[in-house]
Short mmCIF file of C-alpha atoms in Angstrom, two decimals:
data_model
loop_
_atom_site.label_atom_id
_atom_site.label_comp_id
_atom_site.label_asym_id
_atom_site.label_seq_id
_atom_site.Cartn_x
_atom_site.Cartn_y
_atom_site.Cartn_z
CA UNK A 5 7.44 26.04 -16.98
CA UNK A 6 9.40 29.06 -15.83
CA UNK A 7 9.74 31.43 -12.92
CA UNK A 8 9.44 35.19 -13.31
CA UNK A 9 12.05 37.51 -11.77
CA UNK A 10 9.70 40.50 -12.10
CA UNK A 11 6.04 40.20 -11.01
CA UNK A 12 4.97 42.39 -13.94
CA UNK A 13 6.41 39.86 -16.39
CA UNK A 14 4.09 37.16 -15.05
CA UNK A 15 1.01 39.12 -16.06
CA UNK A 16 2.18 40.60 -19.37
CA UNK A 17 0.68 37.91 -21.61
CA UNK A 18 -2.61 37.93 -19.66
CA UNK A 19 -2.71 41.71 -20.09
CA UNK A 20 -1.98 41.45 -23.83
CA UNK A 21 -4.74 38.88 -24.38
CA UNK A 22 -7.23 41.12 -22.54
CA UNK A 23 -6.27 44.17 -24.62
CA UNK A 24 -6.35 42.25 -27.90
CA UNK A 25 -9.81 40.94 -26.97
CA UNK A 26 -10.96 44.53 -26.46
CA UNK A 27 -9.47 45.66 -29.77
CA UNK A 28 -7.00 48.03 -28.08
CA UNK A 29 -3.90 49.35 -29.82
CA UNK A 30 -1.12 46.95 -28.80
CA UNK A 31 1.67 49.54 -28.69
CA UNK A 32 -0.43 51.95 -26.66
CA UNK A 33 -1.46 49.16 -24.30
CA UNK A 34 2.19 48.20 -23.69
CA UNK A 35 3.11 51.85 -23.05
CA UNK A 36 0.42 52.06 -20.39
CA UNK A 37 1.69 48.81 -18.90
CA UNK A 38 5.28 50.10 -18.80
CA UNK A 39 4.16 53.25 -16.98
CA UNK A 40 2.97 51.10 -14.08
CA UNK A 41 6.55 49.88 -13.50
CA UNK A 42 8.27 52.48 -11.31
CA UNK A 43 11.70 50.81 -11.09
CA UNK A 44 14.12 50.54 -14.01
CA UNK A 45 14.21 46.75 -14.01
CA UNK A 46 15.64 44.53 -16.75
CA UNK A 47 12.07 43.59 -17.63
CA UNK A 48 11.10 47.23 -18.18
CA UNK A 49 14.14 47.79 -20.42
CA UNK A 50 13.15 44.76 -22.55
CA UNK A 51 9.58 46.00 -22.68
CA UNK A 52 10.62 49.48 -23.85
CA UNK A 53 12.84 47.89 -26.54
CA UNK A 54 9.85 45.83 -27.72
CA UNK A 55 7.69 48.98 -27.91
CA UNK A 56 10.35 50.69 -30.06
CA UNK A 57 10.31 47.70 -32.44
CA UNK A 58 6.53 48.06 -32.69
CA UNK A 59 6.98 51.70 -33.70
CA UNK A 60 9.15 50.58 -36.60
CA UNK A 61 6.45 48.08 -37.58
CA UNK A 62 8.65 45.58 -39.43
CA UNK A 63 7.75 42.56 -37.32
CA UNK A 64 4.59 40.95 -36.00
CA UNK A 65 3.75 41.02 -32.31
CA UNK A 66 4.75 37.39 -31.70
CA UNK A 67 8.15 37.92 -33.38
CA UNK A 68 8.84 40.95 -31.20
CA UNK A 69 7.81 39.08 -28.05
CA UNK A 70 10.16 36.24 -29.02
CA UNK A 71 13.02 38.59 -29.87
CA UNK A 72 12.85 40.23 -26.44
CA UNK A 73 12.40 36.88 -24.62
CA UNK A 74 8.79 37.29 -23.54
CA UNK A 75 8.16 34.05 -25.45
CA UNK A 76 10.59 31.15 -25.60
CA UNK A 77 11.10 29.16 -28.82
CA UNK A 78 8.43 26.60 -27.93
CA UNK A 79 5.85 29.26 -27.02
CA UNK A 80 6.72 31.23 -30.16
CA UNK A 81 6.04 28.13 -32.28
CA UNK A 82 2.63 27.76 -30.64
CA UNK A 83 1.66 31.35 -31.42
CA UNK A 84 3.03 31.35 -34.99
CA UNK A 85 1.20 28.15 -35.92
CA UNK A 86 -2.12 29.06 -34.31
CA UNK A 87 -4.97 30.49 -36.38
CA UNK A 88 -4.45 33.92 -34.76
CA UNK A 89 -2.03 35.65 -32.39
CA UNK A 90 -4.60 35.90 -29.64
CA UNK A 91 -5.45 32.18 -29.89
CA UNK A 92 -1.76 31.38 -29.74
CA UNK A 93 -1.23 33.53 -26.65
CA UNK A 94 -4.21 31.90 -24.97
CA UNK A 95 -2.65 28.52 -25.78
CA UNK A 96 0.65 29.63 -24.18
CA UNK A 97 -1.14 30.87 -21.05
CA UNK A 98 -2.99 27.58 -20.65
CA UNK A 99 0.36 25.72 -20.29
CA UNK A 100 2.31 28.27 -18.30
CA UNK A 101 1.86 26.72 -14.85
CA UNK A 102 2.36 23.05 -15.72
CA UNK A 103 5.23 21.04 -14.27
CA UNK A 104 5.90 17.31 -14.59
CA UNK A 105 9.01 17.19 -12.38
CA UNK A 106 8.41 15.17 -9.20
CA UNK A 107 11.51 16.19 -7.23
CA UNK A 108 9.46 18.14 -4.67
CA UNK A 109 7.44 14.98 -4.00
CA UNK A 110 10.69 13.10 -3.29
CA UNK A 111 12.17 15.44 -0.68
CA UNK A 112 10.42 14.17 2.45
CA UNK A 113 10.04 10.46 1.59
CA UNK A 114 13.46 9.94 -0.05
CA UNK A 115 16.04 12.69 0.40
CA UNK A 116 15.37 13.56 4.06
CA UNK A 117 15.82 9.95 5.31
CA UNK A 118 18.86 9.47 3.07
CA UNK A 119 20.34 12.67 4.52
CA UNK A 120 19.77 11.21 8.00
CA UNK A 121 21.63 8.04 6.97
CA UNK A 122 24.52 10.14 5.62
CA UNK A 123 24.58 12.15 8.85
CA UNK A 124 24.56 8.96 10.94
CA UNK A 125 27.62 7.50 9.22
CA UNK A 126 29.38 10.86 9.42
CA UNK A 127 28.60 10.99 13.14
CA UNK A 128 30.08 7.48 13.47
CA UNK A 129 33.33 8.68 11.88
CA UNK A 130 33.48 11.65 14.27
CA UNK A 131 32.80 9.38 17.24
CA UNK A 132 35.51 6.92 16.14
CA UNK A 133 38.01 9.81 16.22
CA UNK A 134 36.95 10.60 19.79
CA UNK A 135 36.99 6.90 20.74
CA UNK A 136 40.53 6.39 19.46
CA UNK A 137 41.78 9.28 21.58
CA UNK A 138 39.94 7.94 24.63
CA UNK A 139 41.33 4.42 24.13
CA UNK A 140 44.91 5.71 24.25
CA UNK A 141 44.27 7.12 27.74
CA UNK A 142 42.06 4.26 28.93
CA UNK A 143 44.58 1.55 27.94
CA UNK A 144 47.03 3.15 30.35
CA UNK A 145 44.50 2.44 33.13
CA UNK A 146 43.67 -1.08 31.93
CA UNK A 147 45.00 -2.83 28.79
CA UNK A 148 41.78 -4.87 28.57
CA UNK A 149 39.60 -1.79 28.20
CA UNK A 150 38.27 -2.81 24.76
CA UNK A 151 36.79 -6.02 26.17
CA UNK A 152 35.19 -4.04 29.01
CA UNK A 153 33.64 -1.51 26.65
CA UNK A 154 32.38 -4.18 24.25
CA UNK A 155 33.11 -2.18 21.09
CA UNK A 156 30.96 -3.54 18.19
CA UNK A 157 32.98 -5.20 15.44
CA UNK A 158 31.55 -2.88 12.79
CA UNK A 159 32.92 0.19 14.61
CA UNK A 160 35.79 0.60 12.14
CA UNK A 161 36.79 3.42 9.83
CA UNK A 162 36.53 1.06 6.86
CA UNK A 163 32.85 0.31 7.50
CA UNK A 164 32.05 3.89 8.49
CA UNK A 165 33.55 5.37 5.33
CA UNK A 166 32.02 2.60 3.19
CA UNK A 167 28.58 3.31 4.64
CA UNK A 168 29.04 7.05 4.15
CA UNK A 169 30.21 6.54 0.56
CA UNK A 170 27.35 4.18 -0.33
CA UNK A 171 24.68 6.46 1.19
CA UNK A 172 26.07 9.51 -0.62
CA UNK A 173 26.26 7.53 -3.87
CA UNK A 174 22.67 6.29 -3.55
CA UNK A 175 21.40 9.81 -2.81
CA UNK A 176 23.34 11.34 -5.71
CA UNK A 177 22.35 8.49 -8.05
CA UNK A 178 18.64 8.94 -7.30
CA UNK A 179 18.80 12.73 -7.61
CA UNK A 180 21.00 13.12 -10.69
CA UNK A 181 19.69 9.92 -12.29
CA UNK A 182 16.13 11.17 -11.99
CA UNK A 183 16.98 14.68 -13.23
CA UNK A 184 18.84 13.28 -16.27
CA UNK A 185 16.25 10.65 -17.21
CA UNK A 186 13.29 12.95 -16.58
CA UNK A 187 14.69 15.47 -19.06
CA UNK A 188 16.62 13.40 -21.59
CA UNK A 189 15.53 9.74 -21.29
CA UNK A 190 11.91 9.70 -20.07
CA UNK A 191 11.27 6.31 -21.71
CA UNK A 192 13.70 4.75 -19.18
CA UNK A 193 11.63 6.20 -16.34
CA UNK A 194 8.32 5.15 -17.85
CA UNK A 195 9.47 1.52 -17.92
CA UNK A 196 9.81 1.34 -14.11
CA UNK A 197 8.02 4.47 -12.94
CA UNK A 198 4.56 4.75 -14.53
CA UNK A 199 3.63 7.73 -12.36
CA UNK A 200 6.18 9.82 -14.27
CA UNK A 201 4.46 8.89 -17.53
CA UNK A 202 1.11 10.09 -16.15
CA UNK A 203 2.76 13.26 -14.83
CA UNK A 204 4.30 13.99 -18.24
CA UNK A 205 1.08 12.97 -19.97
CA UNK A 206 -0.97 15.54 -18.07
CA UNK A 207 1.10 18.25 -19.73
CA UNK A 208 1.88 16.62 -23.06
CA UNK A 209 -1.69 15.68 -23.98
CA UNK A 210 -2.91 19.14 -22.96
CA UNK A 211 -0.43 20.66 -25.40
CA UNK A 212 -1.51 18.28 -28.15
CA UNK A 213 -5.19 18.97 -27.45
CA UNK A 214 -4.61 22.72 -27.35
CA UNK A 215 -2.69 22.78 -30.62
CA UNK A 216 -5.16 20.50 -32.39
CA UNK A 217 -8.07 22.59 -31.08
CA UNK A 218 -6.30 25.70 -32.38
CA UNK A 219 -6.52 24.26 -35.89
CA UNK A 220 -2.98 22.88 -36.27
CA UNK A 221 -2.86 19.45 -37.93
CA UNK A 222 -1.59 16.48 -35.91
CA UNK A 223 1.33 16.00 -38.31
CA UNK A 224 2.39 19.64 -38.08
CA UNK A 225 1.88 19.65 -34.32
CA UNK A 226 4.20 16.65 -33.98
CA UNK A 227 6.84 18.28 -36.19
CA UNK A 228 6.73 21.49 -34.13
CA UNK A 229 7.07 19.59 -30.86
CA UNK A 230 9.90 17.45 -32.27
CA UNK A 231 11.96 20.65 -32.56
CA UNK A 232 10.78 22.84 -29.68
CA UNK A 233 9.27 20.64 -26.95
CA UNK A 234 10.70 21.75 -23.59
CA UNK A 235 11.64 18.19 -22.57
CA UNK A 236 14.42 17.19 -24.95
CA UNK A 237 13.99 13.48 -24.30
CA UNK A 238 10.50 13.53 -25.85
CA UNK A 239 11.51 15.36 -29.03
CA UNK A 240 12.53 12.07 -30.77
CA UNK A 241 9.15 10.68 -29.68
CA UNK A 242 7.31 13.48 -31.49
CA UNK A 243 9.58 13.08 -34.52
CA UNK A 244 8.66 9.39 -34.74
CA UNK A 245 5.02 10.31 -34.20
CA UNK A 246 5.16 12.72 -37.16
CA UNK A 247 6.81 10.03 -39.28
CA UNK A 248 4.14 7.46 -38.33
CA UNK A 249 1.35 9.94 -39.18
CA UNK A 250 3.01 10.73 -42.51
CA UNK A 251 3.19 7.01 -43.37
CA UNK A 252 -0.39 6.47 -42.16
CA UNK A 253 0.68 3.85 -39.60
CA UNK A 254 -0.77 3.10 -36.17
CA UNK A 255 0.10 5.69 -33.50
CA UNK A 256 -0.01 3.32 -30.53
CA UNK A 257 3.19 1.63 -31.81
CA UNK A 258 5.24 4.73 -30.94
CA UNK A 259 3.64 5.02 -27.50
CA UNK A 260 4.43 1.37 -26.78
CA UNK A 261 8.03 1.88 -27.91
CA UNK A 262 8.44 4.72 -25.38
CA UNK A 263 6.97 2.58 -22.56
CA UNK A 264 3.81 4.58 -21.96
CA UNK A 265 1.41 2.75 -19.59
CA UNK A 266 -0.93 0.17 -21.09
CA UNK A 267 -4.00 2.23 -20.20
CA UNK A 268 -2.76 5.00 -22.53
CA UNK A 269 -1.71 2.77 -25.43
CA UNK A 270 -4.97 0.80 -25.18
CA UNK A 271 -6.97 4.04 -25.30
CA UNK A 272 -5.08 5.16 -28.41
CA UNK A 273 -5.49 1.75 -30.06
CA UNK A 274 -9.25 1.81 -29.38
CA UNK A 275 -9.60 5.36 -30.72
CA UNK A 276 -7.78 4.42 -33.93
CA UNK A 277 -10.11 1.46 -34.46
CA UNK A 278 -13.18 3.64 -33.88
CA UNK A 279 -11.68 6.52 -35.93
CA UNK A 280 -12.20 9.07 -33.14
CA UNK A 281 -10.86 12.57 -33.84
CA UNK A 282 -7.33 13.22 -32.52
CA UNK A 283 -8.57 16.27 -30.61
CA UNK A 284 -11.09 14.17 -28.66
CA UNK A 285 -8.50 11.45 -28.05
CA UNK A 286 -5.97 13.87 -26.54
CA UNK A 287 -8.68 15.41 -24.35
CA UNK A 288 -9.62 11.97 -23.06
CA UNK A 289 -5.97 11.10 -22.49
CA UNK A 290 -5.06 14.16 -20.43
CA UNK A 291 -8.13 13.50 -18.29
CA UNK A 292 -6.99 9.89 -17.86
CA UNK A 293 -3.47 11.06 -16.94
CA UNK A 294 -4.89 13.53 -14.40
CA UNK A 295 -6.92 10.77 -12.73
CA UNK A 296 -4.18 8.14 -12.77
CA UNK A 297 -1.54 10.59 -11.53
CA UNK A 298 -3.67 11.61 -8.54
CA UNK A 299 -4.35 7.94 -7.72
CA UNK A 300 -0.74 6.82 -8.12
CA UNK A 301 1.33 9.64 -6.64
CA UNK A 302 0.00 9.32 -3.07
CA UNK A 303 0.56 5.55 -3.17
CA UNK A 304 4.09 6.04 -4.53
CA UNK A 305 4.94 8.59 -1.82
CA UNK A 306 3.70 6.17 0.87
CA UNK A 307 5.88 3.42 -0.61
CA UNK A 308 8.91 5.71 -0.63
CA UNK A 309 8.25 6.82 2.94
CA UNK A 310 7.94 3.27 4.21
CA UNK A 311 11.09 2.03 2.46
CA UNK A 312 13.50 4.94 2.97
CA UNK A 313 12.35 6.00 6.44
CA UNK A 314 12.55 2.34 7.54
CA UNK A 315 16.17 2.16 6.34
CA UNK A 316 16.98 5.48 8.01
CA UNK A 317 15.38 4.36 11.26
CA UNK A 318 17.26 1.03 11.31
CA UNK A 319 20.65 2.60 10.56
CA UNK A 320 20.16 5.45 13.01
CA UNK A 321 18.78 3.29 15.84
CA UNK A 322 21.47 0.60 15.52
CA UNK A 323 24.46 2.95 15.23
CA UNK A 324 23.02 5.57 17.57
CA UNK A 325 22.20 3.09 20.35
CA UNK A 326 25.67 1.52 20.09
CA UNK A 327 27.33 4.93 20.32
CA UNK A 328 25.22 5.82 23.38
CA UNK A 329 26.09 2.49 25.04
CA UNK A 330 29.79 3.06 24.39
CA UNK A 331 29.64 6.59 25.79
CA UNK A 332 28.00 5.22 28.97
CA UNK A 333 30.53 2.36 29.18
CA UNK A 334 33.44 4.75 28.71
CA UNK A 335 32.14 7.04 31.44
CA UNK A 336 31.65 4.04 33.76
CA UNK A 337 35.19 2.78 33.08
CA UNK A 338 36.70 6.19 33.82
CA UNK A 339 34.72 6.37 37.06
CA UNK A 340 35.87 2.91 38.20
CA UNK A 341 39.56 3.51 37.53
CA UNK A 342 39.89 7.03 38.90
#
């Protein structure tokens, strides 16, 4: 979920869990950890401030870790509501490396070919500037030069700038539209892009399973996630989930409302009919999401590659070949009329 500026910060929670398991003194363990850091980094300063707070002894370990930003609000909620601090920290560690954002998967199949299209139209604009200058000189040699060169009708600034504008708009729309919807309006994505739902589900159902397995009730888990879930667009989903649980209604209704794939809603509906425990349901669901994501993402990437690289190839080949032909024709004309 986050990147660590200091390599020591990445291993702090793992180290704490190990020491708590061994029954070590937490303050002493952190002092030993700080002694391994030779440079006066920002992380070391925060760590030393946390150790001083432990000396005072007014706050619990999780509160001190949250105060000094070793735990974010969401992670702090997980620890506070777990049966013990060590169970909560283990829960945090189990989610640390998850990521549902698919932007990296889009770079080669979508953004690279779109960048080529943008570059092609920009190259056309640059060539039109050169062509206009050449035509001024060539018309002095022969007024009918344009007929000789056979300049394509679409070789105009209007079309070149329109093509450049549209390609930039499409690229920006896909990038910023995805970033916005992925964070704030995931239900919009789920309606047309089921792979995103499986990607989010791999993380979301693991969190639900981890919290339920840690002894937190489903209702309380939903309330916690409705306030602190890292993806803001799913916080209303968890709020509605908590409300449905409180009113003893069917859970699958909320999942259908947020456009989760039918395989997920059907699994939830079946589990409610068979009265399966929520912990077992969430475990089954994150396994389903893992499987469906792996099956779908490669197919989606192939689709993207075929569509966007085909467009890039057509635009580049058509415009590029016409530019090359004009360059050859211009050179030939200059040679004939020297």
